[in-house]
Short mmCIF file of C-alpha atoms in Angstrom, two decimals:
data_model
loop_
_atom_site.label_atom_id
_atom_site.label_comp_id
_atom_site.label_asym_id
_atom_site.label_seq_id
_atom_site.Cartn_x
_atom_site.Cartn_y
_atom_site.Cartn_z
CA MET A 222 -20.91 -11.64 1.94
CA ILE A 223 -18.75 -12.70 4.90
CA ASP A 224 -19.17 -15.36 7.85
CA SER A 225 -16.75 -17.65 9.64
CA THR A 226 -15.93 -19.96 6.65
CA ARG A 227 -16.58 -18.20 2.91
CA LEU A 228 -15.80 -14.66 1.71
CA HIS A 229 -17.58 -13.25 -1.39
CA VAL A 230 -16.54 -10.51 -3.30
CA ALA A 231 -17.89 -11.41 -6.83
CA HIS A 232 -17.97 -7.59 -7.79
CA LEU A 233 -14.36 -7.50 -7.71
CA THR A 234 -13.27 -10.64 -10.09
CA PRO A 235 -10.84 -10.06 -12.10
CA HIS A 236 -12.31 -8.54 -15.77
CA ILE A 237 -10.60 -7.36 -19.05
CA LEU A 238 -10.98 -3.64 -19.66
CA THR A 239 -10.76 -2.03 -23.60
CA VAL A 240 -9.74 1.21 -23.34
CA ASP A 241 -10.04 2.95 -26.79
CA LEU A 242 -6.90 5.34 -27.29
CA PRO A 243 -7.22 8.93 -29.04
CA LYS A 244 -5.10 7.39 -32.20
CA GLY A 245 -7.72 4.61 -32.74
CA ASP A 246 -5.89 2.07 -31.01
CA ARG A 247 -7.78 -0.36 -28.56
CA VAL A 248 -5.75 -2.06 -25.86
CA ASN A 249 -7.27 -4.89 -23.49
CA ILE A 250 -6.45 -4.44 -19.95
CA LEU A 251 -6.47 -7.13 -17.34
CA VAL A 252 -7.92 -5.84 -14.04
CA GLU A 253 -7.25 -7.32 -10.64
CA TYR A 254 -8.26 -6.02 -7.19
CA SER A 255 -6.13 -5.68 -3.53
CA CYS A 256 -8.29 -6.66 -0.75
CA HIS A 257 -7.43 -2.69 0.57
CA CYS A 258 -10.49 -1.87 -1.91
CA TRP A 259 -12.92 -3.41 0.73
CA THR A 260 -10.93 -3.76 4.00
CA ARG A 261 -9.01 -1.63 6.20
CA ALA A 262 -6.07 -2.10 8.88
CA PHE A 263 -6.83 -4.34 11.79
CA GLU A 264 -6.29 -2.72 15.05
CA THR A 265 -6.08 -4.86 18.01
CA ALA A 266 -8.10 -2.99 20.34
CA GLU A 267 -10.66 -2.01 17.87
CA HIS A 268 -11.01 -5.15 15.76
CA ALA A 269 -10.28 -7.98 18.60
CA GLY A 270 -12.63 -11.11 17.47
CA GLN A 271 -13.16 -10.23 14.08
CA VAL A 272 -11.78 -12.12 11.17
CA GLN A 273 -8.36 -11.16 10.03
CA ILE A 274 -7.70 -10.82 6.25
CA MET A 275 -4.05 -11.35 5.56
CA ASP A 276 -2.40 -9.03 2.80
CA GLY A 277 1.10 -10.83 3.01
CA ILE A 278 2.07 -10.09 6.48
CA ARG A 279 -0.16 -7.28 7.48
CA PRO A 280 -3.68 -8.15 8.99
CA ARG A 281 -6.77 -6.21 7.58
CA VAL A 282 -10.15 -6.55 8.40
CA PHE A 283 -13.39 -6.53 6.53
CA CYS A 284 -14.77 -2.90 6.12
CA PRO A 285 -18.68 -2.39 5.01
CA HIS A 286 -18.15 1.19 3.92
CA ARG A 287 -15.23 0.35 1.52
CA PHE A 288 -16.98 -2.49 0.34
CA ALA A 289 -20.26 -0.86 -0.26
CA ALA A 290 -18.45 1.65 -2.09
CA SER A 291 -16.30 -0.95 -4.13
CA THR A 292 -19.52 -1.75 -6.31
CA ASP A 293 -18.92 1.55 -8.12
CA LEU A 294 -15.13 0.35 -8.74
CA ALA A 295 -15.34 -1.48 -12.02
CA GLU A 296 -17.89 1.69 -13.23
CA LEU A 297 -15.09 4.23 -12.07
CA LEU A 298 -12.64 2.15 -14.14
CA GLY A 299 -14.57 1.78 -16.98
CA THR A 300 -14.73 5.58 -17.54
CA LEU A 301 -10.83 5.85 -16.77
CA PRO A 302 -10.55 7.76 -19.96
CA GLN A 303 -12.79 10.58 -18.99
CA ASN A 304 -11.29 10.67 -15.36
CA ARG A 305 -9.01 12.88 -13.76
CA LEU A 306 -5.95 10.78 -13.48
CA TYR A 307 -2.76 11.74 -11.74
CA LEU A 308 0.37 10.42 -10.30
CA THR A 309 0.61 10.41 -6.74
CA PRO A 310 3.31 12.59 -5.60
CA SER A 311 5.04 9.11 -3.81
CA ASP A 312 5.60 8.53 -7.10
CA ARG A 313 4.35 4.70 -6.45
CA ASN A 314 0.72 4.76 -8.28
CA TYR A 315 -1.90 6.82 -10.45
CA GLY A 316 -4.80 7.77 -8.74
CA THR A 317 -8.11 8.47 -10.38
CA TYR A 318 -11.79 9.72 -9.57
CA ASN A 319 -14.86 10.73 -11.71
CA ALA A 320 -15.53 14.48 -11.02
CA THR A 321 -18.55 14.11 -11.54
CA MET A 322 -19.33 11.48 -8.52
CA MET A 323 -18.25 13.94 -5.76
CA LEU A 324 -19.83 14.09 -2.78
CA GLY A 325 -21.11 16.92 -1.27
CA ASP A 326 -18.12 17.35 1.35
CA GLY A 327 -15.66 17.60 -1.29
CA THR A 328 -14.33 13.83 -1.22
CA ALA A 329 -15.14 11.61 -4.11
CA TYR A 330 -14.51 7.34 -4.58
CA THR A 331 -10.67 7.41 -5.39
CA ALA A 332 -8.82 4.31 -6.99
CA PHE A 333 -5.23 4.05 -6.71
CA PHE A 334 -3.33 1.58 -9.06
CA THR A 335 -0.57 0.60 -10.93
CA LEU A 336 -0.24 -0.74 -14.79
CA ARG A 337 2.37 -2.95 -16.21
CA PRO A 338 2.85 -5.21 -19.20
CA HIS A 339 1.30 -8.64 -19.00
CA LYS A 340 0.58 -10.28 -21.69
CA GLY A 341 -1.97 -13.26 -21.97
CA ARG A 342 -5.29 -14.70 -22.04
CA PHE A 343 -8.24 -14.19 -19.99
CA ASP A 344 -11.77 -15.54 -20.39
CA GLY A 345 -10.30 -15.88 -24.04
CA ILE A 346 -9.40 -12.35 -24.58
CA ARG A 347 -5.64 -11.41 -25.23
CA HIS A 348 -4.35 -8.60 -23.38
CA LYS A 349 -1.08 -6.37 -23.06
CA LEU A 350 -1.46 -5.06 -19.59
CA ARG A 351 -2.31 -5.42 -16.33
CA LEU A 352 -4.28 -2.85 -14.06
CA PHE A 353 -3.90 -3.63 -10.13
CA VAL A 354 -6.22 -1.70 -8.29
CA GLU A 355 -4.02 -1.54 -4.74
CA SER A 356 -6.80 0.20 -2.76
CA ALA A 357 -10.11 2.84 -3.54
CA HIS A 358 -11.53 4.71 -0.80
CA HIS A 359 -13.75 8.09 -0.56
CA ARG A 360 -10.66 10.89 -0.47
CA PRO A 361 -10.71 14.98 -0.65
CA GLN A 362 -9.89 15.87 -3.98
CA PRO A 363 -8.20 17.07 -6.25
CA GLU A 364 -5.44 16.17 -4.40
CA ASN A 365 -1.91 16.85 -5.13
CA GLY A 366 0.06 15.19 -7.67
CA GLN A 367 0.95 15.38 -11.72
CA LYS A 368 -2.13 15.21 -14.06
CA VAL A 369 -1.59 13.07 -17.05
CA LYS A 370 -3.57 11.17 -19.34
CA ILE A 371 -4.45 7.52 -19.75
CA ALA A 372 -3.70 7.78 -23.17
CA VAL A 373 0.56 8.42 -21.80
CA VAL A 374 0.05 6.15 -19.13
CA ILE A 375 -1.24 3.16 -21.03
CA GLY A 376 1.80 3.94 -23.93
CA GLN A 377 4.69 4.12 -21.02
CA ALA A 378 3.40 1.34 -19.96
CA LEU A 379 3.53 -0.68 -22.84
CA LYS A 380 7.33 0.10 -23.01
CA GLY A 381 7.44 -1.20 -19.24
CA LYS A 382 7.84 2.31 -18.04
CA LYS A 383 6.56 4.31 -16.08
CA VAL A 384 5.38 8.23 -16.28
CA LYS A 385 7.83 10.62 -14.34
CA TYR A 386 6.76 12.79 -11.94
CA PHE A 387 8.23 16.01 -11.77
CA ARG A 388 8.95 17.89 -8.36
CA ARG A 389 7.52 21.54 -8.46
#
C-alpha cells in the first residue's frame, strides 16, 4: 500500500530460507529485498509529482506491475533448488526463474540476487548466508549466462567466494 505518508511492502519483509543440499546438509539463509523488486527508474517527465523512493542517490518510483509480480517472489525463492539458476554475463549476480512459471510471451518472473557470508540470528534462527534480491521482473528466458546449481553457489558463498564465470 502506498499513500502520502507510508509505504507497506509486507510480503517482502526479511525472512529465513532453509535450503536442503544434496548431501543432506541444511543451510539457513537470511533473505532481504531491494526496492528494485517493486519500483522502477524515476523519469522526471513521466513521473512528475509522484513520490520518489530513493535507492542511494538514485530516485525510483512505485511500479504497480512490479509490486504485483513481487507477491510471487518468496515462492520463487522457496523453490530455488528446482529453478534454473545462472551466473549473469556481467558477473555481478545470479539470476533465477522457475520454468513452470513461464508466460506465453516467453518471459518469466526472474530474480537477480547476490549470496554472501552473513552469520547471525533472525527471528531466533541462526543463519550463515545473506541472499539479497537486487531486482526482480519479467524477462525473456532463457538468458545468456552460465548455468549453475544452487549447491555450488552455496558452497562457494560459504567460503566467501563466488562461482567464476567462464567466457565462451
